[in-house]
Every structure is written in structure tokens, then in C-alpha cells.
Amino acid sequence: MKRAPKDQDRSHRVLSRRALLLGGVQLGFAGGLAARMQYLQVDQADEFRLLAEENRVNFELLPPARGRIFDRNGKVIAQNSPSYRIVIVPENSDDVEVAISRLRKLIVIPDEDIEKAMVDIKNSRPFHRITLSDQVAWEDIAKVAANAPALPGISPEVGLTRIYPQNADFAHVVGYVGPVSDYDLSKMENPDPILLTPRFQFGKVGFEAKLEEQLRGKAGTKQVEVNAYGRIMRELGRREGEAGGDMQLTLDADLQAYTQARLGNESASAVVIDCETGDLRAISSSPSFDPNLFVRGISGPDYRSLTSDPYRPLANKTVQGTYPPGSTFKMIVALAALEEGIVGTEDTVWCPGHLEVSGRRFHCWKRAGHGHVNLNESLKGSCDVYYYDLAIKVGIEKISAMARRFGLGIRHDLPMSAVASGLAPDKEWKKQSYDQDWLVGDTVNASIGQGYMLASPMQLAVMTARLATGRSVTPRLLKSIDGVEQPSGAGESLGMNENILRVVRRGMYSVSNERRGTGYGSRIVSEDMRMAGKTGTSQVRNITAAERAAGVIRNEDLPWERRDHALFVSFAPYDNPKFAISVVVEHGGGGSKAAAPIARDILLQALYGGTPPLEAYPKADRSRIKALQERLQREQEKAHQSSLKDQA
């Protein structure tokens, strides 16, 4: 059927519009495709050529800035400082040896540094940067820059290095960083790639090691173009890393410095804990060492001098050292007996100077005996026989359970190295450890903190804080991370009868404040600052028959390493405890003579927030204390000036 002309015209117009629309779409698509091809093949040709050739583009890691460490008041304990170094790129030098010879005419470089650099040059590719001298003074950097034309391939660089402005004061707590070693890497399953960077500083021990990941931060990246030999041609892009978190410790730098100075040259340790919060205010182990020596790798002679010292300066005695707690453990035995209702406060025990147990004579420290003593008098005079008798009645299971309740025999979770758990032994422990039955004599020894019983100064400080408060005070070292406060260590109630605790605290008060108390000579006389304490002497040897025959039975007659340890624990003020402290002087003899004076002085420093008035001390001691305070202030000022000089 033939279509009408009118219909044919209409159909022709529709088809023309569709053809034009379709053609326009096709033309637009072709144009867009052509434009995209021009962009990819012409405008971006160089970039995509590099990306297509995988070996032409490398990614380099950018080390992040390590987080800083502060004390509770914002004083810097660990920070980063610009570190200038001199490097050489061997391929850019016509003659490496000649260039180095010219450099040594400008600045002083030790022979061992040059020898190490030459080994690195031999074992590395010619375009790698090799460090010739590290931690170079700015004046030397200027000399190298000014003489650059005469030193082909040699140039100065700047980076960051760790420094510890307080020097030895925080060495055992904060620890130190050092270059990552193959041994460090071997202990990690999937090490962070940034740790493979040559000379990257990594936490080795202490707080620096325990909080390594948070302090390290996250590395950035740099995209660089390299040629076929791996030589960098230009930088294509960069993404900065994230700096490590800033850490604030609970420690007080001023109190820490005083404590370290007060321990002096003794092989000793001291721990001060806040009774209210569990914050550790001072943790000092003596002698100490300068952690800055380890940052770039300590020299052989320096390291040997530390490891050969019989006073063990590298050991953190506050948490790593464990000692028989001696008579400082008597409060635990008393608490166990009181809670079981085995003894009353006025019940007495006859002390003739010894007690016969299973055919063996256990002596009291006072060979003439104390006579009839009750609980308060037993603590005041530290009568051993009283506790021999008490422990036999209570039994080791109850005693050890009470010890653990007060923080002994437990490893406290602290970001420090080698934190020991100590030991609160019981029958099952001895069976598993020695395949032997527990003996009555073991209980007698444990009653005065001897035998298998072991505790660290940290644990003794925690024990004392719990005695003072009746709460499960937990030690806290980390106060905040990037300003975010960490959980408190105040703790919950121990569930002890307050009357029982009050009886034991009163006995500790008598030790320090009543005549014939073993700690009376180191008392605090300020009425509102009176302390309660307990002396302890920890036996570390038995007198041999030959020594006894020769009359060698006193500590001072024995070699230093065979003398008894001296201990003292206390808290103050007695009516409103703020701080608790423990002091251990290795081989110091009696706790009343060696440890108590140190503890009293440190405790007063904490209570007054600085140098206490002389009126806080007994009159007979004030002239000596004044001279001591002046000497310590001079030493601290000297150390401060030395620190400022080192930082400069």
C-alpha cells in the first residue's frame, strides 16, 4: 500500500532527528575518547611511563618523630634533638680517600668512625649515603658547607636523635633507645619496615621499650623516581608520618633527683608511692648510669666499666631485685594472726632470746631476749621469738595468702623491664619446686621474712601503702598519653577489719616515735608529719665455723658482699597517710642505721614538696642534716648545669 506524501514527510523528519541525535552522541563519545587518549598518551605520558616500569619508581619510608616523655609537672625526661652528621656518596667523589683526608683537616673524626665508614662503603652500593661522623657540632657543619667544592660527594645532613636531659636520674625507669640490631629484629615476627632503616633508634629497655609502638609513631612515605641502577632522580610525592604519642609519667623529677642523690654511692634502691592514687613519685636505683651513652651505641670500655661494677649499676633494683624482706614482713604475720583471732593485742609471748623448734634453736636478734612482749612491743622492738611463736600457730598458708593480699609475691603490671614477682611460698610451691614437704622450720624462717620469702622494693612500698590505707593500692607509672589520663591505682577496699589494721599501724608508729623503737633515731618530730615505719635486716649469709672461731660475727668484719641487707618501710603522716616508701640498702647492715635515715629524709622531701625545715628533724641531727642538705643542693645544681651544657 502506497503511503501518503504527508506521512512520508513526517517519517522523514523523525528519522532525520534520530540520525542527528545518534550521530551527535557518537561524535561526542569519539571526541571524549580522543581527548582522554591525548591526556593519557601525551599530557601524562612521562608519569605513566614511569608507573608502567615498576623498577623506575621507589617508595622510601620517612621516620616519624618519637614521642616525648615528661614528669608529672611537665619537666622533660626524654626528647628529640636535631642531630647533625656528615655523609658521603662514594659515586659523587672522584677519590673517596682523598675527600675524607681533606675533611679530616677541617674537623676531628675518630679513627674508629672512619674505619666503620670504610667498611660500609665497601659493602654498600656507590650511590648509598654513608655516615662518616654523627652528632657533629654546628661549627663543623658550617666548615663542611663552606668547603663543599673541595669535598666532592661529602655533605652535611640533619636528623633527630634521642636525648635524656636528666641524665642518670631516670635511667632505670625510662631506659634508653639505641640502633636496631639484627638480634632485635630476630625477636619480632613481623617487624615494622621502618625498623629496617639504618641507625633507626628503637627502645631497648625500660619504659622506652615497653611503650615502643606508641612512642615510635607511624612512618611517612616518599615516592621517588630512580634510574635503572637504583639512583634517585627526583621526588614524585610525599606523605608525612604521624609523630609518636607524648607520655607523662607519675614521677616527680625533683623528688627523683633528690632520691637519687640521697642514695649516694650506696648499692641501694628506694620507691615512693602516693597512698591516695597509687602514683609512683620516685623510683631510684643506685648507682645509676647515663642513658645518653647508649643512644648511638656505647663504647666497649664504657660498657665494661658498667658490667664489671660489683654494685651493678645496670640493674634496676627497685623492681628487678628481690630480697628476703626481713622484719618488714612481721606486719603481715601479725595481720594473719589477728584476722584468724589467734592472738589478742595484749597477749604476751616470753622471749628468752631463742625458741626451740624440732630440735633446732632459732635465735632472736637480741640474744639476751626481750622478756614478755605483746604485739605492739613485738613490732616496736622487732622481737623475732614473738613471730616464731605466732607463725607456728597461724601456719604458712594463711601467712602467704595475707602476703599476696598486700601485694607480695605478685608481679605488678608496670611498663618497666624485668619486673620480678617475688615469692610468697606455701606448701604446694615447695612440693612443685623441690619435691619436698614443707617443714615447721620453714614457717619459722618465713615469719621474720627469711628462708624462701622474697620481695622487691616496689612490692614493699605497695605493701606499706595498703597497710596505711586498707585499700588495694596499685602502683601507677603512666599518668597520661597525649593528655588522656590513664586509670587510677587507688584500688578498692581490702576487706580488712579496720581495728586490726589500726593495731598494726600503731605498732609501726611505736617503732618510729617511742624510745627503744628500732626506728626512733630516724623519727620525724613535726607533729603533723609523724611517720610510722618498720626496720628490717635481711641475712644473706651464714657465719662459718672458722669465722665464728676467729670472732668474725659482725657485719662490719665481713667482706661487703656477705653483709646483711638493710631495709626500712614507712608511711606518713600517720593520721592521714599521703606517701609510703621502701628503702633497701644492699649489704648495708642494720635497717635502723643504714636504711631508716634515708627513708626519713626522702619522705620529708616528698611531704614538703622540697627542702623541709630543720625543725622537722630531731635537734641532735639538725647540724648534720643542714650540711647534708647543702651538699645535696650543690650536687643537684652541678648536675643541672652539666645537663644544660650537654643539651647545648
XYZ file of C-alpha atoms in Angstrom:
648
model
C 0.000 0.000 0.000
C 1.387 3.307 -1.031
C 1.909 5.823 1.797
C 0.543 9.290 1.522
C 3.055 12.113 0.813
C 2.110 13.742 4.084
C 3.040 10.584 6.058
C 6.262 10.233 4.125
C 7.345 13.782 5.045
C 6.578 13.199 8.730
C 8.549 9.910 8.773
C 11.480 11.574 7.019
C 11.601 14.348 9.632
C 11.573 11.806 12.537
C 14.364 9.763 11.011
C 16.468 12.850 10.377
C 16.194 13.963 14.015
C 17.110 10.479 15.288
C 20.046 10.289 12.928
C 21.283 13.672 14.053
C 20.871 12.718 17.744
C 22.636 9.391 17.294
C 25.348 10.987 15.259
C 25.839 13.660 17.903
C 26.155 11.057 20.621
C 28.637 9.062 18.576
C 30.587 12.166 17.728
C 30.664 13.252 21.404
C 31.819 9.814 22.532
C 34.529 9.734 19.895
C 35.615 13.230 20.894
C 35.776 12.323 24.584
C 37.719 9.187 23.802
C 40.141 11.163 21.664
C 40.589 13.764 24.424
C 41.188 11.045 27.019
C 43.689 9.337 24.750
C 45.501 12.630 24.238
C 45.585 13.198 28.044
C 46.921 9.709 28.741
C 49.296 9.425 25.799
C 50.569 12.977 25.565
C 49.922 15.030 28.702
C 50.601 12.211 31.224
C 52.958 10.173 29.087
C 56.008 10.655 31.326
C 54.239 9.787 34.562
C 52.538 6.671 33.243
C 55.685 5.531 31.538
C 57.371 5.591 34.965
C 54.454 3.838 36.635
C 54.396 1.180 33.951
C 58.051 0.410 34.573
C 57.847 -0.818 38.176
C 61.586 -0.705 38.730
C 61.630 3.027 37.976
C 59.535 4.156 40.984
C 60.514 3.505 44.610
C 58.858 4.264 47.909
C 61.013 5.384 50.844
C 59.906 5.491 54.472
C 60.126 8.763 56.410
C 60.988 8.192 60.096
C 58.389 9.777 62.428
C 59.322 11.984 65.375
C 59.452 9.884 68.552
C 57.021 10.810 71.325
C 58.400 12.803 74.229
C 58.326 11.781 77.897
C 57.566 14.204 80.737
C 57.333 14.033 84.520
C 54.064 14.772 86.329
C 54.789 18.514 86.320
C 55.742 18.770 82.654
C 59.517 18.604 83.023
C 61.155 16.897 80.046
C 62.615 13.455 80.714
C 63.179 12.314 77.122
C 63.040 14.401 73.972
C 64.324 14.642 70.419
C 67.125 16.937 69.428
C 68.471 17.897 65.971
C 71.455 15.738 65.180
C 73.938 16.841 62.548
C 76.013 14.322 60.661
C 78.464 14.219 57.774
C 77.746 11.746 54.975
C 79.440 10.726 51.751
C 78.017 9.373 48.477
C 81.008 7.479 47.035
C 79.928 7.716 43.379
C 79.926 11.522 43.619
C 83.537 11.612 44.771
C 86.458 11.187 42.390
C 88.589 9.729 45.158
C 86.925 8.770 48.433
C 90.127 8.551 50.441
C 91.345 11.954 49.248
C 87.965 13.543 50.050
C 87.953 12.051 53.551
C 91.558 13.178 54.100
C 90.562 16.755 53.223
C 87.553 16.506 55.544
C 89.716 15.414 58.482
C 91.825 18.535 58.047
C 88.694 20.586 58.727
C 87.065 18.632 61.564
C 88.096 15.945 64.039
C 86.757 12.466 63.247
C 87.846 9.475 65.386
C 89.735 6.710 63.597
C 87.111 4.118 64.558
C 84.368 6.159 62.832
C 86.420 6.308 59.635
C 87.177 2.595 59.805
C 83.481 1.775 60.196
C 82.581 4.107 57.309
C 85.140 2.473 55.013
C 83.642 -0.942 55.768
C 80.158 0.416 54.994
C 81.419 1.929 51.717
C 82.909 -1.399 50.704
C 79.699 -3.307 51.471
C 77.226 -0.793 50.025
C 76.288 0.445 46.569
C 78.188 3.518 45.379
C 75.096 5.755 45.397
C 74.169 4.996 49.048
C 74.765 7.617 51.732
C 77.379 6.513 54.255
C 77.732 8.275 57.621
C 81.272 9.499 58.299
C 80.602 11.318 61.579
C 77.489 11.554 63.726
C 76.344 14.174 66.252
C 78.587 16.827 64.736
C 78.753 20.351 66.175
C 77.142 23.168 64.216
C 80.531 24.868 63.772
C 81.844 21.761 61.997
C 78.743 21.594 59.803
C 79.407 25.188 58.747
C 83.019 24.335 57.884
C 81.922 21.443 55.675
C 79.275 23.544 53.921
C 81.723 26.370 53.287
C 84.268 23.998 51.760
C 81.799 21.935 49.726
C 83.592 22.437 46.353
C 86.746 20.857 47.785
C 84.802 17.922 49.265
C 83.074 16.194 46.333
C 80.485 13.656 47.478
C 80.559 14.863 51.098
C 77.666 16.826 52.584
C 76.069 17.652 55.947
C 72.639 16.303 56.943
C 70.258 16.888 59.833
C 68.005 14.401 61.633
C 66.578 13.736 65.104
C 68.212 11.859 67.950
C 67.019 10.954 71.449
C 68.439 12.761 74.456
C 67.792 12.409 78.183
C 68.212 15.834 79.852
C 68.018 14.411 83.389
C 70.977 12.130 82.659
C 71.195 9.311 85.235
C 68.125 10.216 87.327
C 65.582 8.262 85.234
C 67.874 5.728 83.568
C 66.365 2.660 85.263
C 62.784 3.785 84.723
C 62.747 5.296 81.242
C 65.584 3.185 79.863
C 67.070 4.230 76.539
C 66.918 3.813 72.781
C 69.649 2.527 70.513
C 70.221 1.461 66.913
C 68.111 -1.523 65.872
C 70.262 -4.645 65.770
C 69.864 -7.958 63.985
C 69.206 -9.510 67.386
C 66.310 -7.095 67.962
C 64.817 -7.972 64.593
C 65.200 -11.707 65.203
C 62.814 -11.447 68.186
C 59.999 -9.961 66.061
C 57.628 -11.923 63.852
C 56.622 -9.046 61.576
C 58.869 -6.064 62.248
C 57.710 -2.629 61.203
C 59.537 -1.802 57.935
C 60.788 1.459 59.456
C 62.911 -0.617 61.848
C 64.994 -1.736 58.864
C 66.175 1.836 58.305
C 69.915 2.054 59.089
C 70.629 3.522 62.535
C 66.934 3.837 63.376
C 66.521 4.380 67.119
C 64.469 1.761 68.916
C 63.501 1.340 72.582
C 65.939 -1.130 74.126
C 64.929 -1.329 77.804
C 62.639 0.274 80.340
C 59.674 2.483 79.507
C 61.151 3.236 76.068
C 60.950 -0.471 75.202
C 57.601 -1.275 76.842
C 55.804 1.619 75.086
C 57.847 1.352 71.886
C 54.936 1.218 69.425
C 53.106 4.197 70.930
C 56.302 6.237 71.222
C 57.543 5.321 67.723
C 54.556 6.668 65.817
C 53.856 5.799 62.163
C 56.281 6.311 59.309
C 55.505 8.527 56.334
C 56.353 7.693 52.719
C 58.207 9.381 49.899
C 57.781 8.371 46.235
C 60.942 8.868 44.191
C 61.993 8.265 40.602
C 65.122 6.171 40.224
C 67.120 5.111 37.218
C 67.938 1.573 36.178
C 70.744 1.417 38.758
C 68.518 2.490 41.628
C 69.870 6.043 41.832
C 67.312 8.670 42.949
C 66.499 11.133 40.173
C 63.648 13.176 41.625
C 60.866 13.146 44.230
C 57.360 12.446 42.918
C 55.271 12.664 46.085
C 55.349 12.632 49.885
C 53.051 11.674 52.769
C 54.177 12.759 56.213
C 54.021 10.245 59.064
C 52.409 10.512 62.487
C 54.562 11.504 65.441
C 54.635 9.179 68.441
C 52.458 9.877 71.458
C 53.700 12.154 74.233
C 53.820 10.354 77.574
C 53.514 11.837 81.049
C 54.790 9.807 83.963
C 53.578 9.994 87.549
C 57.139 10.623 88.770
C 58.255 13.949 90.221
C 61.578 14.912 88.608
C 62.692 17.000 91.599
C 61.909 14.249 94.111
C 63.504 11.688 91.813
C 66.695 13.750 91.595
C 66.796 14.180 95.374
C 66.195 10.474 95.975
C 68.958 9.523 93.569
C 71.335 11.958 95.246
C 70.342 10.844 98.752
C 71.110 7.210 97.966
C 74.580 8.447 97.083
C 77.223 5.833 96.417
C 75.337 3.023 98.131
C 74.142 -0.036 96.246
C 70.558 0.745 97.142
C 67.022 1.475 95.968
C 64.007 3.489 97.046
C 60.359 3.649 95.954
C 57.905 6.411 96.925
C 54.189 5.829 96.233
C 51.184 8.111 96.637
C 48.827 6.396 99.082
C 45.743 8.041 97.609
C 46.210 7.339 93.892
C 48.944 4.718 93.640
C 51.073 7.167 91.635
C 54.753 6.362 91.853
C 56.517 9.593 92.792
C 60.100 8.320 92.831
C 61.784 5.103 91.694
C 65.516 5.193 92.267
C 68.168 2.524 91.909
C 71.755 3.325 92.842
C 74.275 3.541 91.384
C 72.806 4.686 88.102
C 74.229 5.379 84.650
C 73.889 7.922 81.846
C 71.429 6.549 79.251
C 72.761 9.004 76.655
C 75.799 6.739 76.341
C 73.627 4.038 74.752
C 71.760 6.149 72.196
C 74.366 5.868 69.440
C 75.959 2.665 70.701
C 78.063 2.573 73.858
C 81.812 2.068 73.608
C 83.417 -1.160 74.792
C 85.348 0.415 77.705
C 82.260 2.298 78.946
C 80.130 -0.848 78.814
C 82.738 -2.983 80.568
C 83.029 -0.428 83.357
C 79.276 -0.782 83.966
C 79.102 -4.571 83.779
C 82.164 -5.128 85.974
C 80.965 -2.851 88.789
C 80.031 -5.040 91.819
C 77.279 -2.512 92.687
C 75.502 -3.458 89.400
C 74.569 -0.023 88.026
C 72.686 -1.504 85.052
C 70.276 -3.477 87.264
C 67.015 -1.827 88.266
C 66.986 -2.914 91.896
C 63.550 -1.383 92.578
C 61.608 -3.949 90.520
C 64.222 -6.449 89.392
C 65.943 -7.002 92.716
C 64.262 -9.367 95.171
C 65.387 -9.708 98.772
C 64.282 -11.512 101.901
C 62.099 -8.790 103.438
C 63.368 -9.453 106.950
C 61.441 -7.891 109.800
C 59.423 -5.664 107.459
C 57.388 -8.834 106.888
C 56.315 -9.082 110.530
C 53.267 -6.883 109.945
C 51.917 -9.482 107.510
C 52.292 -12.270 110.090
C 50.587 -10.095 112.691
C 47.684 -9.335 110.355
C 47.186 -13.028 109.546
C 47.140 -13.932 113.245
C 44.797 -11.081 114.181
C 42.333 -11.871 111.403
C 42.243 -15.530 112.461
C 41.664 -14.488 116.075
C 44.756 -16.409 117.194
C 46.255 -13.543 119.164
C 44.926 -10.592 121.131
C 46.602 -7.203 121.340
C 47.616 -7.755 124.970
C 48.564 -11.434 124.715
C 52.244 -11.876 125.505
C 54.985 -14.255 124.470
C 58.092 -14.962 126.540
C 61.296 -14.220 124.637
C 64.421 -15.640 126.316
C 66.462 -14.902 123.168
C 65.628 -18.079 121.270
C 62.960 -20.691 120.529
C 63.461 -24.449 120.246
C 61.685 -25.948 117.221
C 62.113 -29.603 116.190
C 65.417 -29.826 117.988
C 66.774 -26.658 116.406
C 67.343 -23.375 118.185
C 66.058 -20.261 116.359
C 67.638 -17.122 117.826
C 66.218 -13.665 118.337
C 68.359 -10.779 117.098
C 68.611 -9.731 120.763
C 70.483 -12.664 122.265
C 69.541 -11.672 125.837
C 65.862 -11.773 124.882
C 63.027 -9.258 125.157
C 61.189 -10.879 128.069
C 57.380 -10.760 127.947
C 56.208 -8.869 124.848
C 52.788 -8.146 123.375
C 52.013 -7.325 119.760
C 52.813 -3.608 119.940
C 56.052 -4.260 121.819
C 56.981 -7.027 119.364
C 56.854 -4.569 116.463
C 58.454 -1.740 118.398
C 61.434 -3.859 119.453
C 61.252 -6.239 116.454
C 61.218 -9.358 118.624
C 61.859 -12.436 116.468
C 60.714 -15.039 119.009
C 57.246 -13.463 119.181
C 56.794 -14.085 115.445
C 58.311 -17.570 115.546
C 55.609 -18.499 118.021
C 52.867 -16.662 116.131
C 53.721 -18.195 112.753
C 53.643 -21.748 114.073
C 50.109 -21.105 115.348
C 48.881 -19.419 112.143
C 50.542 -21.655 109.548
C 52.245 -20.775 106.278
C 49.086 -20.978 104.141
C 47.375 -18.117 105.987
C 50.581 -16.091 106.089
C 51.273 -16.452 102.359
C 47.657 -15.651 101.480
C 47.893 -12.448 103.533
C 51.211 -11.574 101.861
C 49.666 -11.831 98.398
C 46.677 -9.812 99.574
C 49.083 -6.994 100.393
C 50.944 -7.139 97.101
C 53.820 -9.517 97.866
C 54.558 -12.492 95.631
C 52.675 -10.757 92.788
C 54.119 -9.274 89.630
C 52.720 -5.755 89.354
C 51.880 -4.669 85.815
C 54.292 -1.820 85.177
C 55.859 -0.584 81.898
C 59.373 -1.354 83.100
C 61.900 -4.061 82.264
C 62.415 -7.245 84.276
C 59.644 -6.671 86.844
C 60.011 -9.520 89.345
C 57.126 -11.305 91.069
C 58.996 -12.087 94.268
C 57.849 -15.085 96.269
C 55.259 -15.764 98.960
C 55.868 -19.525 99.356
C 53.461 -22.158 100.587
C 53.397 -25.952 100.873
C 52.335 -26.555 97.282
C 55.087 -24.282 95.948
C 57.818 -26.183 97.777
C 56.429 -29.509 96.629
C 56.422 -28.409 92.998
C 59.781 -26.629 93.160
C 61.826 -29.042 95.258
C 59.632 -32.136 95.580
C 59.913 -31.737 99.350
C 57.443 -31.348 102.180
C 57.083 -28.051 103.976
C 58.712 -28.062 107.413
C 57.871 -26.217 110.596
C 61.327 -24.656 110.404
C 60.392 -23.179 107.018
C 57.435 -21.456 108.639
C 59.642 -20.125 111.431
C 62.081 -18.674 108.901
C 59.257 -17.143 106.875
C 57.830 -15.435 109.977
C 60.751 -12.978 110.020
C 60.952 -12.597 106.247
C 63.763 -15.095 105.711
C 64.011 -18.509 104.104
C 62.199 -18.681 100.777
C 60.382 -15.380 101.206
C 61.390 -12.731 98.602
C 60.120 -9.238 97.838
C 61.195 -6.311 95.677
C 61.382 -2.711 96.960
C 58.382 -1.947 94.727
C 56.337 -4.676 96.400
C 57.346 -3.491 99.862
C 56.210 0.045 99.004
C 52.866 -1.307 97.766
C 52.510 -3.415 100.922
C 53.092 -0.343 103.071
C 50.616 1.784 101.112
C 47.955 -0.903 101.517
C 48.671 -1.133 105.230
C 48.304 2.632 105.532
C 45.006 2.842 103.628
C 43.289 -0.534 103.824
C 42.825 -0.370 100.034
C 44.368 -2.458 97.255
C 46.574 0.414 96.114
C 48.156 -0.464 92.747
C 51.327 1.238 91.515
C 50.810 3.542 88.523
C 53.713 4.862 86.424
C 51.967 6.183 83.295
C 49.858 9.250 84.064
C 48.636 10.228 80.593
C 49.117 9.646 76.857
C 48.748 12.750 74.694
C 46.885 14.351 77.587
C 44.450 11.451 78.096
C 44.513 10.439 81.768
C 45.193 6.777 82.486
C 43.281 4.681 85.084
C 43.986 5.431 88.746
C 45.652 2.945 91.055
C 43.620 3.959 94.137
C 42.131 0.470 94.435
C 39.169 -0.914 96.343
C 38.887 -1.905 99.989
C 40.916 -4.959 101.009
C 38.047 -6.049 103.211
C 40.227 -5.946 106.335
C 38.797 -5.117 109.726
C 39.860 -1.528 110.370
C 40.528 -2.276 114.049
C 43.094 -4.913 113.048
C 44.837 -2.505 110.690
C 44.818 0.172 113.359
C 46.620 -2.141 115.808
C 49.411 -2.871 113.328
C 49.742 0.785 112.311
C 50.060 1.693 115.973
C 52.895 -0.765 116.334
C 54.653 0.842 113.345
C 54.127 4.245 114.953
C 55.844 2.986 118.097
C 58.819 1.811 116.016
C 59.485 5.368 114.849
C 58.229 7.543 117.685
C 58.814 5.801 121.010
C 62.090 5.347 122.825
C 63.589 1.916 122.286
C 61.739 1.723 118.988
C 64.165 0.378 116.391
C 63.496 3.391 114.126
C 63.374 6.066 116.828
C 66.708 7.576 115.812
C 65.301 8.465 112.381
C 61.973 9.885 113.521
C 60.150 12.969 112.234
C 59.473 15.406 115.067
C 56.921 17.656 113.303
C 53.596 16.800 114.960
C 51.612 16.864 111.716
C 54.207 14.866 109.782
C 54.909 11.947 112.152
C 55.641 8.716 110.334
C 55.028 5.063 111.099
C 57.681 2.597 109.972
C 59.414 -0.728 110.359
C 63.078 -1.623 110.212
C 64.375 -4.825 108.701
C 67.642 -6.707 108.384
C 67.911 -9.375 105.734
C 70.521 -12.052 106.324
C 72.416 -13.067 103.189
C 74.987 -15.471 104.649
C 75.689 -17.907 107.437
C 78.737 -17.477 109.616
C 81.083 -20.410 109.059
C 82.625 -22.335 111.954
C 86.041 -20.946 111.053
C 84.737 -17.367 111.049
C 82.980 -17.888 114.375
C 86.146 -19.328 115.874
C 88.043 -16.300 114.589
C 85.473 -13.973 116.133
C 84.123 -12.788 112.784
C 80.407 -12.489 113.540
C 79.708 -8.782 112.945
C 78.675 -7.377 109.562
C 81.442 -4.826 109.555
C 84.011 -7.613 109.973
C 82.826 -9.397 106.822
C 83.509 -8.619 103.155
C 80.938 -6.179 101.757
C 79.166 -8.742 99.581
C 78.479 -11.000 102.601
C 76.978 -8.377 104.869
C 73.257 -8.217 105.660
C 70.850 -6.079 103.632
C 69.254 -3.119 105.401
C 65.535 -2.358 104.891
C 63.013 0.202 106.041
C 59.357 0.803 105.141
C 57.168 3.651 106.356
C 54.244 5.945 105.620
C 53.385 9.492 106.677
C 51.637 11.405 108.036
C 50.491 8.764 110.480
C 46.969 10.201 110.909
C 46.438 10.951 107.207
C 48.803 8.888 105.038
C 49.956 10.638 101.874
C 53.088 8.744 100.913
C 54.580 5.332 101.570
C 58.217 4.457 100.999
C 60.533 1.481 100.978
C 64.330 1.617 101.055
C 66.747 -1.277 100.625
C 70.492 -0.804 101.080
C 72.317 -3.854 99.820
C 74.789 -5.208 102.376
C 74.134 -2.114 104.473
C 73.834 -3.956 107.790
C 71.001 -2.936 110.124
C 67.905 -1.236 108.760
C 67.791 1.268 111.610
C 71.253 2.632 110.810
C 71.523 2.374 107.029
C 68.011 2.458 105.535
C 65.812 4.375 108.011
C 67.669 7.729 107.794
C 67.488 7.656 104.005
C 63.770 6.832 104.029
C 63.023 9.573 106.566
C 64.848 12.235 104.508
C 63.178 11.244 101.229
C 59.752 11.050 102.857
C 60.135 14.557 104.294
C 61.202 15.848 100.889
C 58.009 14.394 99.408
C 55.767 15.703 102.192
C 57.098 19.270 101.986
C 57.424 19.297 98.196
C 61.016 20.444 98.529
C 63.648 21.006 101.187
C 61.959 20.503 104.596
C 62.614 22.845 107.551
C 65.284 21.731 110.012
C 62.625 21.766 112.727
C 61.213 18.566 111.223
C 64.331 16.682 112.363
C 65.478 15.755 115.868
C 67.624 18.509 117.416
C 70.681 16.307 117.645
C 70.615 15.734 113.886
C 69.972 19.256 112.620
C 73.545 20.397 112.085
C 74.340 17.202 110.205
C 71.119 17.447 108.205
C 71.858 21.068 107.280
C 75.291 20.111 105.966
C 73.735 17.196 104.073
C 71.055 19.404 102.505
C 73.638 21.952 101.385
C 75.825 19.249 99.872
C 72.932 17.653 98.008
C 71.788 21.035 96.708
C 75.283 21.723 95.393
C 75.401 18.340 93.720
C 71.986 18.819 92.146
C 72.916 22.282 90.887
C 76.148 20.908 89.447
C 74.227 18.106 87.736
C 71.700 20.630 86.388
C 74.432 22.818 84.919
C 76.093 19.776 83.396
C 72.773 18.763 81.838
C 72.286 22.222 80.331
C 75.808 22.094 78.941
C 75.182 18.698 77.362
C 71.955 19.910 75.761
C 73.701 22.985 74.389
